[in-house]
Coordinates of N, CA and C in Angstrom, one line a residue:
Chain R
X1222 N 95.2 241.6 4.7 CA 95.2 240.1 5.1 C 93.7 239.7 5.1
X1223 N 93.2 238.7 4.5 CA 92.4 237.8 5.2 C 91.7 237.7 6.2
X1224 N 90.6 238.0 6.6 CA 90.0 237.6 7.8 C 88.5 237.3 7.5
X1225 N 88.0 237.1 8.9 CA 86.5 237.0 8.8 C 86.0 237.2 10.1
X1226 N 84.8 237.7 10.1 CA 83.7 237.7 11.1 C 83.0 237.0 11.5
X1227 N 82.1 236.9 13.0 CA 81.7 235.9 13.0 C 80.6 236.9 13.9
X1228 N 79.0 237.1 13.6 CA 78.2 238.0 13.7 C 77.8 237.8 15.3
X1229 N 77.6 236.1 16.0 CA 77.1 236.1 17.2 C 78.2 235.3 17.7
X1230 N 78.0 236.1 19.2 CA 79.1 235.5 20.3 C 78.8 234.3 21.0
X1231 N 77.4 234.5 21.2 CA 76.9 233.6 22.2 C 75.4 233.8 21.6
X1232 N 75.5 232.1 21.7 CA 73.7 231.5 20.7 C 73.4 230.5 22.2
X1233 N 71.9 230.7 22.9 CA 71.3 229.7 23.2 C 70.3 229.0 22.2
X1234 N 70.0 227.9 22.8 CA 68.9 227.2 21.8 C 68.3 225.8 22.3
X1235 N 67.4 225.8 22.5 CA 67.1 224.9 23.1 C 67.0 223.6 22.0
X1236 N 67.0 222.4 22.5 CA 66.9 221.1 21.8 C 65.6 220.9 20.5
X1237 N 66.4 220.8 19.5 CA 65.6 220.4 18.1 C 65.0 221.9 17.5
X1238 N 65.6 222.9 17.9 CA 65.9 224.0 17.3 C 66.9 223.9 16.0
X1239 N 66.6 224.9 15.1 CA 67.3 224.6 14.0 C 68.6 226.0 14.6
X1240 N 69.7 225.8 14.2 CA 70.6 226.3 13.9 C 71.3 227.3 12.5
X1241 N 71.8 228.4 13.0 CA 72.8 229.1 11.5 C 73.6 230.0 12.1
X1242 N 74.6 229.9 12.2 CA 75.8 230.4 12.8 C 76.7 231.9 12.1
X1243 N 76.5 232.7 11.3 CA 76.7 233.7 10.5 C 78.8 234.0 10.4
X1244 N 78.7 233.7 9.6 CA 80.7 233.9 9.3 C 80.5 234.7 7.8
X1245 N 81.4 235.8 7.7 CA 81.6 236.7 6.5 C 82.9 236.9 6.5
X1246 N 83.4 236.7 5.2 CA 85.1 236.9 5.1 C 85.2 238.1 4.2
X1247 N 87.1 238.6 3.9 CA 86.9 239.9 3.8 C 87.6 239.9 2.6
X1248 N 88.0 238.5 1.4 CA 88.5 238.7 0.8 C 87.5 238.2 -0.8
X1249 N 88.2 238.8 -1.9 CA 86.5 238.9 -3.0 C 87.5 237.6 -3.8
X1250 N 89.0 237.3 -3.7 CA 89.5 236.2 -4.6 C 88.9 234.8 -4.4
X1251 N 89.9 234.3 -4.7 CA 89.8 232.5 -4.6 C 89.8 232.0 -2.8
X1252 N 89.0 231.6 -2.3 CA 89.3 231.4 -0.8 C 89.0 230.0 -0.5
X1253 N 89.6 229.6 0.6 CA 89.4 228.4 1.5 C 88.9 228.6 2.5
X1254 N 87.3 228.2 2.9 CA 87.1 228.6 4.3 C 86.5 227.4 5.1
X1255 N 87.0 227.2 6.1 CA 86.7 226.3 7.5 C 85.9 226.8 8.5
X1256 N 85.5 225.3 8.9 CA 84.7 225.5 11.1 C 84.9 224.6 11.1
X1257 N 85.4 225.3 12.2 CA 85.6 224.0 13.7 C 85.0 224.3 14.6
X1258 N 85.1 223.0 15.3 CA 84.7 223.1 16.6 C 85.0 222.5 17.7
X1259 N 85.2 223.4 18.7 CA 85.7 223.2 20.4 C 84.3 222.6 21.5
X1260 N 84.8 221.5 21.8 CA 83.4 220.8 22.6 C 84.0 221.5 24.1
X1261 N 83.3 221.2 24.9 CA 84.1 221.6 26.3 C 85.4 220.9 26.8
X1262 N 86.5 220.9 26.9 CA 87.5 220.4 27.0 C 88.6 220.0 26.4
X1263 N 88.1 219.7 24.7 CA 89.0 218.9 24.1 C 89.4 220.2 23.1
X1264 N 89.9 219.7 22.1 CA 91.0 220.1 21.6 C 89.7 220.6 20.1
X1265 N 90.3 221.1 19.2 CA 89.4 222.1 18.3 C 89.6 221.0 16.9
X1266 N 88.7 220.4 16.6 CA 88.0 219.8 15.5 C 87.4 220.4 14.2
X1267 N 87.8 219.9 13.3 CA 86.9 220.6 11.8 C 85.7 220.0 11.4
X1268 N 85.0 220.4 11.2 CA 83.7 220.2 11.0 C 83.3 220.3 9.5
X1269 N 83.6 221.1 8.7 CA 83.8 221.4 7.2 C 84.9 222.1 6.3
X1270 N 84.6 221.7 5.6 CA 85.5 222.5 4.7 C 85.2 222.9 3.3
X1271 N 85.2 224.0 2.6 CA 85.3 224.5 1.4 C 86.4 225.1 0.7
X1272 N 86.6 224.3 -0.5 CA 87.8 224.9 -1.6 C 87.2 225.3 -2.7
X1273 N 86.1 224.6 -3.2 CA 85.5 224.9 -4.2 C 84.6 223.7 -4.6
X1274 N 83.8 223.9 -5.9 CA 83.0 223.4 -6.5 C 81.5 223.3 -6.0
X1275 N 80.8 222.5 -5.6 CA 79.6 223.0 -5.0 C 79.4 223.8 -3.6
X1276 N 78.6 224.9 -3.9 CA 78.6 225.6 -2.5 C 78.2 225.6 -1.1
X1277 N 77.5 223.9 -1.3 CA 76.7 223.3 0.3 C 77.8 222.3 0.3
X1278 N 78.3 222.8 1.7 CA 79.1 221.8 1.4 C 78.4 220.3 3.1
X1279 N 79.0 219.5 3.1 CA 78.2 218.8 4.2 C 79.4 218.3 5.2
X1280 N 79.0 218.5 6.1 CA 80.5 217.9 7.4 C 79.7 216.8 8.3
X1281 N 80.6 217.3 9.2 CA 80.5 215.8 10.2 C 79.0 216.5 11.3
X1282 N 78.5 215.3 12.0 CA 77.3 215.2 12.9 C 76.2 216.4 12.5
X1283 N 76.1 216.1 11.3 CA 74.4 217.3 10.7 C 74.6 218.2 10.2
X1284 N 75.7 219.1 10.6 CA 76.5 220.2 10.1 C 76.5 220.6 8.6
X1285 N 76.3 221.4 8.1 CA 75.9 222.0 6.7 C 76.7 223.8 6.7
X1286 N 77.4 224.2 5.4 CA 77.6 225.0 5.5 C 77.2 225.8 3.9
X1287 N 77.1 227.0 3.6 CA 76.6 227.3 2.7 C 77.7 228.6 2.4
X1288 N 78.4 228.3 1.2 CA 79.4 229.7 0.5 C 78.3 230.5 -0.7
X1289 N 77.9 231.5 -0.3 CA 77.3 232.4 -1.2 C 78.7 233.5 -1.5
X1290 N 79.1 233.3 -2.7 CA 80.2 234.6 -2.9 C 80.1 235.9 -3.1
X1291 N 78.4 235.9 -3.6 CA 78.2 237.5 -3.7 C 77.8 238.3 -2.6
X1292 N 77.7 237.4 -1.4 CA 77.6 237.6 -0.1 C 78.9 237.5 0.8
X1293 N 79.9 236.9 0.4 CA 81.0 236.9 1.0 C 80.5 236.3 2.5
X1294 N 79.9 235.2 2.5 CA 79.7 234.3 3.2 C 79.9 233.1 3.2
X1295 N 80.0 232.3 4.8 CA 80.1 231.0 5.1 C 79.3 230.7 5.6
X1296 N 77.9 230.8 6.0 CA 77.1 230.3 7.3 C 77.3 228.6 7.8
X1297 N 77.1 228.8 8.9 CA 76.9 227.2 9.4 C 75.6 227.1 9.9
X1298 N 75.0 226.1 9.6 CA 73.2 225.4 9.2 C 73.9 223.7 10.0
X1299 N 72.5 223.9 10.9 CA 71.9 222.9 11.5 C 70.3 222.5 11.7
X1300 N 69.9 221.5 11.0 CA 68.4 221.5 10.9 C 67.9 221.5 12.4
X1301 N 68.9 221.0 13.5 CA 67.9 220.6 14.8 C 69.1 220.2 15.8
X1302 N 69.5 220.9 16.7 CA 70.6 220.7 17.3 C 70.4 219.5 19.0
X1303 N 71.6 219.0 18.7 CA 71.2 218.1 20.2 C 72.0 218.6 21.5
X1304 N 71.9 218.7 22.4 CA 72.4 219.1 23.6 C 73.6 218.9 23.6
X1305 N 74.2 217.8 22.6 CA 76.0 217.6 22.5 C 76.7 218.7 21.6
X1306 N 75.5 219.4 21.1 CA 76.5 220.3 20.1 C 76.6 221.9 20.8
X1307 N 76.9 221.2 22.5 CA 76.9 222.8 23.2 C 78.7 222.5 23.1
X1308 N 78.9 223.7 22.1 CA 80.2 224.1 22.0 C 80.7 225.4 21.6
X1309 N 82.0 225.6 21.2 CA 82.4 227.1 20.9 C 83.0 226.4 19.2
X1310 N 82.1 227.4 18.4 CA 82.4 227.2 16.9 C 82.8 228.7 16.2
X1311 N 84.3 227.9 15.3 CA 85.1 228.8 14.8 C 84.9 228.9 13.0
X1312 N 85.1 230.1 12.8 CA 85.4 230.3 11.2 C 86.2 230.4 10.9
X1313 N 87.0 230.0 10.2 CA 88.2 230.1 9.0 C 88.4 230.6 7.9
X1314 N 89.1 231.4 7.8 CA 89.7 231.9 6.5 C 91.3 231.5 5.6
X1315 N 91.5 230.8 4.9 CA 93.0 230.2 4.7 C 93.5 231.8 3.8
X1316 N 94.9 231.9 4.8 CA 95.2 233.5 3.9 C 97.3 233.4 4.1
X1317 N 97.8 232.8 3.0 CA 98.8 231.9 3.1 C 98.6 230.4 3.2
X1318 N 100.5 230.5 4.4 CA 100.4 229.1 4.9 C 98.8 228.6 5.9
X1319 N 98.8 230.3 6.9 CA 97.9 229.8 8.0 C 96.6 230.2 7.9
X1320 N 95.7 229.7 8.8 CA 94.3 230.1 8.8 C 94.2 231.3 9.6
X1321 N 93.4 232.2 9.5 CA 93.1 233.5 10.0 C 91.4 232.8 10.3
X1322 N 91.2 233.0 11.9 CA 89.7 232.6 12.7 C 89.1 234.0 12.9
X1323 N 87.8 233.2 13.2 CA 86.9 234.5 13.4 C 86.8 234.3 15.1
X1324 N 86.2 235.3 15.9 CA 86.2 235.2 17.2 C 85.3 234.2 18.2
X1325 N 84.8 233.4 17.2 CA 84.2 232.2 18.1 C 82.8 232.5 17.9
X1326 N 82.1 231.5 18.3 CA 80.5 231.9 18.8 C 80.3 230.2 19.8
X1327 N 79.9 230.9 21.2 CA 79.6 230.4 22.1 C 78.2 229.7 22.0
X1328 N 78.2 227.8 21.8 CA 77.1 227.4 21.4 C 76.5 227.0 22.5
X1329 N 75.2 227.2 23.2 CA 74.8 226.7 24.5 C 73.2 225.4 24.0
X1330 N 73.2 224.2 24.1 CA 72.4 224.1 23.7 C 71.3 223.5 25.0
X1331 N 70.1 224.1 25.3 CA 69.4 223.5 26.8 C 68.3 222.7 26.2
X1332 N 68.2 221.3 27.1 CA 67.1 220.1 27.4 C 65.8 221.0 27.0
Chain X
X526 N 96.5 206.4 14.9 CA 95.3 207.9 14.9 C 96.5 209.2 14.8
X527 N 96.6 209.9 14.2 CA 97.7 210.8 14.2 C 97.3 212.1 15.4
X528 N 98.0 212.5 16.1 CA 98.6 213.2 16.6 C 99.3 214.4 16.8
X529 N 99.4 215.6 17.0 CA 99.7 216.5 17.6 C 99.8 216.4 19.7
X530 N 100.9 216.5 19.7 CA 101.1 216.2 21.2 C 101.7 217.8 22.3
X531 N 101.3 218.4 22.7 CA 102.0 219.3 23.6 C 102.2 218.8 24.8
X532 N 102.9 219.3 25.5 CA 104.3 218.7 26.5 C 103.2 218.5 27.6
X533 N 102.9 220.1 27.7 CA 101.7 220.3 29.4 C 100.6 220.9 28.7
X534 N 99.6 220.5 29.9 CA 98.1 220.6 29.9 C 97.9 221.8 30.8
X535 N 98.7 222.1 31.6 CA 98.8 223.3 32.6 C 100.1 223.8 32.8
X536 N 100.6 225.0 32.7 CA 101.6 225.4 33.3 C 101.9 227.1 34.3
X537 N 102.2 227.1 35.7 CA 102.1 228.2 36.1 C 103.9 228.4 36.0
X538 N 103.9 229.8 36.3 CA 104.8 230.1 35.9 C 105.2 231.9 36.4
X539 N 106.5 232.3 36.7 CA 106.7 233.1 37.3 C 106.8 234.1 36.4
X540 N 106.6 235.7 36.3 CA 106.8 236.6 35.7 C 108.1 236.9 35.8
X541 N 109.1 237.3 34.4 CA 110.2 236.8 33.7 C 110.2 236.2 33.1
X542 N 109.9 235.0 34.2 CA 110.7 233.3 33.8 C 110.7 233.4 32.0
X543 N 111.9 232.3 31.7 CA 112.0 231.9 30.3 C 110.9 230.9 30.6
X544 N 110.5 230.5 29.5 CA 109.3 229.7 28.6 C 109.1 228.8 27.8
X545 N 109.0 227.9 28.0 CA 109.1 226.6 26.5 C 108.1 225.9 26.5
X546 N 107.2 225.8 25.5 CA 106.3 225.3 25.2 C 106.5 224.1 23.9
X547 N 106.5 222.8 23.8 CA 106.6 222.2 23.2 C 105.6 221.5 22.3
X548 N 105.4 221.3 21.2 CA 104.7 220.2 20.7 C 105.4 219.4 19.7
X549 N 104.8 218.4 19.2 CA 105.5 218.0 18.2 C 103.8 216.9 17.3
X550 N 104.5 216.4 16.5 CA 103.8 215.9 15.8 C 104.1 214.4 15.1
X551 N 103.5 213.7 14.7 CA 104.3 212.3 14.2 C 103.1 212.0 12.7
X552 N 102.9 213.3 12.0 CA 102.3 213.1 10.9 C 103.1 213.0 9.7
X553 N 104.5 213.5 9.9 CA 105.3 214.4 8.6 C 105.0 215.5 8.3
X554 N 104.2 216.5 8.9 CA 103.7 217.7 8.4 C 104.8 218.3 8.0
X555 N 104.6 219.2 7.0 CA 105.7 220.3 6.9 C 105.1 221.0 7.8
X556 N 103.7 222.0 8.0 CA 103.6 223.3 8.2 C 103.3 223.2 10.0
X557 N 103.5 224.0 10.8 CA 103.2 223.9 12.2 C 102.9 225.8 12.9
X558 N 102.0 225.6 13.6 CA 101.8 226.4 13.9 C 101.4 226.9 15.7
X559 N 101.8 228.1 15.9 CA 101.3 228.3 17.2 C 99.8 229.5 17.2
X560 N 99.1 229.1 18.2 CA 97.8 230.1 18.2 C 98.0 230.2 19.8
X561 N 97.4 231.8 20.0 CA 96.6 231.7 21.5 C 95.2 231.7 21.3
X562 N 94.8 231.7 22.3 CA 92.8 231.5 22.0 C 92.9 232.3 23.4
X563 N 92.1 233.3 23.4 CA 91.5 234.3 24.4 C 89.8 234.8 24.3
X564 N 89.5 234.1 25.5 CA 87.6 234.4 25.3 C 87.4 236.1 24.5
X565 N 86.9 235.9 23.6 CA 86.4 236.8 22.9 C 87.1 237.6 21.9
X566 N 88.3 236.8 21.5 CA 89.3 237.3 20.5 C 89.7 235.8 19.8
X567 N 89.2 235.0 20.1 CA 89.1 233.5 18.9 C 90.8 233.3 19.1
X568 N 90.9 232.6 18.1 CA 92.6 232.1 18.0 C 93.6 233.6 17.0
X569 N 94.9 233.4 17.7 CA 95.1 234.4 16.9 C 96.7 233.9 16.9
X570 N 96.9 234.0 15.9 CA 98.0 233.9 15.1 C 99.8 234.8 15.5
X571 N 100.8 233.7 16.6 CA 101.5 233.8 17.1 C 102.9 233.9 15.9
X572 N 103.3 232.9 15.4 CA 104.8 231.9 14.2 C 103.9 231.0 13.8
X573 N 104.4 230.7 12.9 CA 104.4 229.5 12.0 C 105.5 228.9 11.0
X574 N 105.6 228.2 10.9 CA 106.9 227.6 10.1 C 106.4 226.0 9.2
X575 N 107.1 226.7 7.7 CA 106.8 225.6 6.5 C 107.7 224.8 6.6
X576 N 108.6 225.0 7.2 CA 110.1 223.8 7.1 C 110.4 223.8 8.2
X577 N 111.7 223.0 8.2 CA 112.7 223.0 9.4 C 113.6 223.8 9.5
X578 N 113.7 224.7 10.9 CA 114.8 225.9 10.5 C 113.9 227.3 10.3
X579 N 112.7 227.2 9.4 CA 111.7 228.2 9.3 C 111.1 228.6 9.7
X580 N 111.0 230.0 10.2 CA 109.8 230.9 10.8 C 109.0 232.1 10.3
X581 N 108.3 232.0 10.4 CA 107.4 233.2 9.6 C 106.6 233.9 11.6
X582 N 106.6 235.4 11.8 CA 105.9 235.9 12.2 C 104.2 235.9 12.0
X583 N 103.5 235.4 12.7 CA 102.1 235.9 12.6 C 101.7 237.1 13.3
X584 N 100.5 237.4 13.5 CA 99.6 238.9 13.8 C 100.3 239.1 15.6
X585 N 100.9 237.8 16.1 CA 101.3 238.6 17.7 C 102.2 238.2 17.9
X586 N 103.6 238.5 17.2 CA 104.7 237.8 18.0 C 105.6 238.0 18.8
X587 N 105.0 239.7 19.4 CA 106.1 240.1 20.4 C 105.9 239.4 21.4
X588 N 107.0 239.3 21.6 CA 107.2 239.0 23.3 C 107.2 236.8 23.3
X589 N 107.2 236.8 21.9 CA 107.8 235.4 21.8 C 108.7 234.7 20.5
X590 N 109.1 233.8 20.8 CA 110.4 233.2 20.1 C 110.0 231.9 19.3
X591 N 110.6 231.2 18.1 CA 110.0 230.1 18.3 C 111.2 229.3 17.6
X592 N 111.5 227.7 17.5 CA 112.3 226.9 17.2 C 111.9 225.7 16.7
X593 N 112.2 225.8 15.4 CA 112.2 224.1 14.7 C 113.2 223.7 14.2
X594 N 114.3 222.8 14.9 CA 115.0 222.1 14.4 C 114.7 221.0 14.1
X595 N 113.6 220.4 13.9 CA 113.6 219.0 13.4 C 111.9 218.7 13.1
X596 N 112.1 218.3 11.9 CA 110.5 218.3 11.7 C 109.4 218.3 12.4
X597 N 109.4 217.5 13.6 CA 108.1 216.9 14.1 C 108.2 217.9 15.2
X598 N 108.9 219.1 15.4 CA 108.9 219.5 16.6 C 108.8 220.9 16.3
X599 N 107.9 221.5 17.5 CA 107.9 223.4 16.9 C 108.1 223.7 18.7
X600 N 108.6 224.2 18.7 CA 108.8 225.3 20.3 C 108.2 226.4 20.1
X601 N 107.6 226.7 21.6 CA 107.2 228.2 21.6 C 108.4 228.9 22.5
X602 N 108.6 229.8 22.6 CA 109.6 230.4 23.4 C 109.1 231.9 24.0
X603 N 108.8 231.6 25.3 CA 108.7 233.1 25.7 C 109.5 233.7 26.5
X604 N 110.2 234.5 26.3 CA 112.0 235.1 26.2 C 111.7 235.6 27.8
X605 N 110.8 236.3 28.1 CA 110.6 236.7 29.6 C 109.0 236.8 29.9
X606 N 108.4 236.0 30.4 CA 106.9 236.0 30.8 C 106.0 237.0 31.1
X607 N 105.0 237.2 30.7 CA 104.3 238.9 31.8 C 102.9 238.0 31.5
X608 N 102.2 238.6 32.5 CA 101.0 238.6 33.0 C 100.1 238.4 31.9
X609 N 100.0 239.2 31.1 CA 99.1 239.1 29.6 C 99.4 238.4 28.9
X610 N 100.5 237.8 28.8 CA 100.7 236.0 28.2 C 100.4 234.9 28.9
X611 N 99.6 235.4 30.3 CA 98.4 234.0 30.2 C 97.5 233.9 29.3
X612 N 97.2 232.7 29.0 CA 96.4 232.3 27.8 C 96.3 230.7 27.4
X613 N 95.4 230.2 26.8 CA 95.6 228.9 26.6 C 96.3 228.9 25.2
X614 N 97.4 228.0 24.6 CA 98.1 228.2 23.7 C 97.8 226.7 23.0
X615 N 97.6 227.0 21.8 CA 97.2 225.8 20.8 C 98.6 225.6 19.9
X616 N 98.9 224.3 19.1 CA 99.7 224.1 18.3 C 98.9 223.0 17.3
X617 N 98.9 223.5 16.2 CA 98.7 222.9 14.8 C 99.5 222.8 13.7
X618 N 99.2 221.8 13.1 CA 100.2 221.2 12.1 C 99.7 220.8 11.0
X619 N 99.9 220.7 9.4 CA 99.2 220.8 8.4 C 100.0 219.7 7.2
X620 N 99.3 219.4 6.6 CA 100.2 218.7 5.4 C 101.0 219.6 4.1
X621 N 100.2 220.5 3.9 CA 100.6 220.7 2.4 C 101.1 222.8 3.0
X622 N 101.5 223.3 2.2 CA 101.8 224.3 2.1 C 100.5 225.4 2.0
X623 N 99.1 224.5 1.4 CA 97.7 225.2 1.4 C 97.1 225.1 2.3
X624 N 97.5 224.9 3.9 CA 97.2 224.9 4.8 C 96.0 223.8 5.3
X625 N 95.6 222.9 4.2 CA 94.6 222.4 4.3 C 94.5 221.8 6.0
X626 N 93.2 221.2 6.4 CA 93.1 220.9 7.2 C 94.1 220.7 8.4
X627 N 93.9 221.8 9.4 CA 95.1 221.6 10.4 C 94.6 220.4 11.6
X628 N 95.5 219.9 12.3 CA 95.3 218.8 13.3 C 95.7 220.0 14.4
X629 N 94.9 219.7 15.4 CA 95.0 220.5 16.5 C 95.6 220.0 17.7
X630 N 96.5 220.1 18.7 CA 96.9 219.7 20.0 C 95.6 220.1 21.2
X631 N 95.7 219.4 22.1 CA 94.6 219.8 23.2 C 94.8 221.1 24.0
X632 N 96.3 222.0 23.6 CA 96.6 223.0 24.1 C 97.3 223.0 25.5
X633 N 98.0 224.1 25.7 CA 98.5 224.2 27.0 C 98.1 225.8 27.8
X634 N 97.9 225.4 28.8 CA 96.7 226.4 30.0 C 98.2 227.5 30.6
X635 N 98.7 228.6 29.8 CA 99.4 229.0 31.3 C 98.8 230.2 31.7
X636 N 99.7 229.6 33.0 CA 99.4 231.0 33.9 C 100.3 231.7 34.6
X637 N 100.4 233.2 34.2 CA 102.2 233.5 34.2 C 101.7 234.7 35.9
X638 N 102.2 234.4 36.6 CA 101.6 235.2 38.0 C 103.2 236.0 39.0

C-alpha cells in the first residue's frame, strides 16, 4: 500500500522564518499527493494538491509545494511564516478510493 | 458552503456501550470516509464506502462497524467500546472515485471510560 512519511514531528520557528516541511512517499507509479492543515480547533483543511503537470505546485496563504520524483518527495516551502500558521500539517498519499496520511508535523510558530 | 456535518463534538461513553457516530453530508458525494487521528500516529484509516450499501475495510477496523444506507449518510459503529477507542474520529467525503480532494467534518472527541 501507499504511504508516506513525514521526517519532523514538531518544528518551532519563530516569525518570518522560512519554512519546509519534509513528506516522502513510498510508491515509484503515478501518484496523487496532498497537505492539509489542522489550525487549533477546527476541522483539517487542504492546502495543496498535486496530480500532475508542473512540479511547484502553489496553495492557499504562501504555501508552496515541490514533487521531485526522483526523490520521491513532496516537501512543503514557506518563504516566511506568520504566527497564524501555528498548526498540525498533514501529507497525503491517494492509494485507491482513500488517502493514506503521514503522521503529522506539529507547527509552533513564536512572536 | 458545503458541508460535512458529525452529530457530536464530544462524546463520553461507557466501556461496552454500543456506539454510533454519525455524519452525513449535503455535497452528493459518492465516497465517505471514517479516520481516527491519534497524537503521533496522524489519521488512520478505519471504512470507507463508494456507494450506498458499500463498505470497504481500511488499515483498523476491528472493533468497528459501519452503515450507509443512504447517500449523504455514513455511520460509525462501535459494536462494544474499550478504552483504546478513545480518540478524536474524523469523517470525510469526496466527489469522484479518485478520491480527489476530501471535505472534512470538525470531528467527534470520544471518550470511552
Amino acid at each position: 500500500a501507499q504511504s508516506v512519511s513525514q521526517h519532523n514531528h514538531h518544528v518551532i520557528l519563530s516569525e518570518a522564518a522560512s519554512l519546509e516541511l519534509g513528506c516522502n512517499y513510498s510508491y515509484g507509479g503515478t501518484v496523487n499527493l496532498f497537505w492539509y492543515v489542522q489550525y487549533p480547533g477546527q476541522h483539517l483543511q487542504l492546502l495543496l494538491k498535486y496530480f500532475s503537470g508542473d512540479p511547484l505546485v502553489k496553495g492557499i496563504k504562501g504555501f508552496e509545494a515541490e514533487f521531485i520524483k526522483s526523490k520521491f518527495s513532496f516537501n512543503l516551502r514557506k518563504p516566511s511564516v506568520q504566527w497564524s500558521d501555528t498548526a498540525e500539517y498533514f501529507c497525503a498519499v491517494r492509494g485507491g478510493y482513500a488517502l493514506n496520511f503521514g503522521k503529522g508535523t506539529s507547527l509552533l510558530v513564536t512572536p | 458552503d458545503v458541508k460535512v456535518t458529525q452529530s457530536s463534538r464530544y462524546l463520553v461513553k461507557r466501556t461496552g456501550e454500543k456506539v454510533f457516530l454519525e455524519c452525513v453530508q449535503d455535497m452528493d458525494h459518492e465516497n465517505m470516509f471514517w479516520y481516527r487521528q491519534d497524537p503521533g500516529l496522524g489519521l488512520r484509516l478505519i471504512y470507507f464506502s463508494y456507494d450506498v450499501k458499500m463498505k470497504e475495510k481500511g488499515d483498523i477496523p476491528e472493533g468497528y462497524s459501519v452503515s450507509r444506507e443512504k447517500k449523504e449518510r455514513f455511520s460509525l459503529i462501535l459494536e462494544s467500546a474499550s478504552t483504546n477507542q478513545t480518540s478524536m474520529y474524523l469523517c470525510a467525503s469526496s466527489l469522484s472515485r479518485e478520491g480527489r480532494g476530501y471535505t472534512f467534518g470538525s470531528g467527534t472527541r470520544l471518550t470511552v471510560v
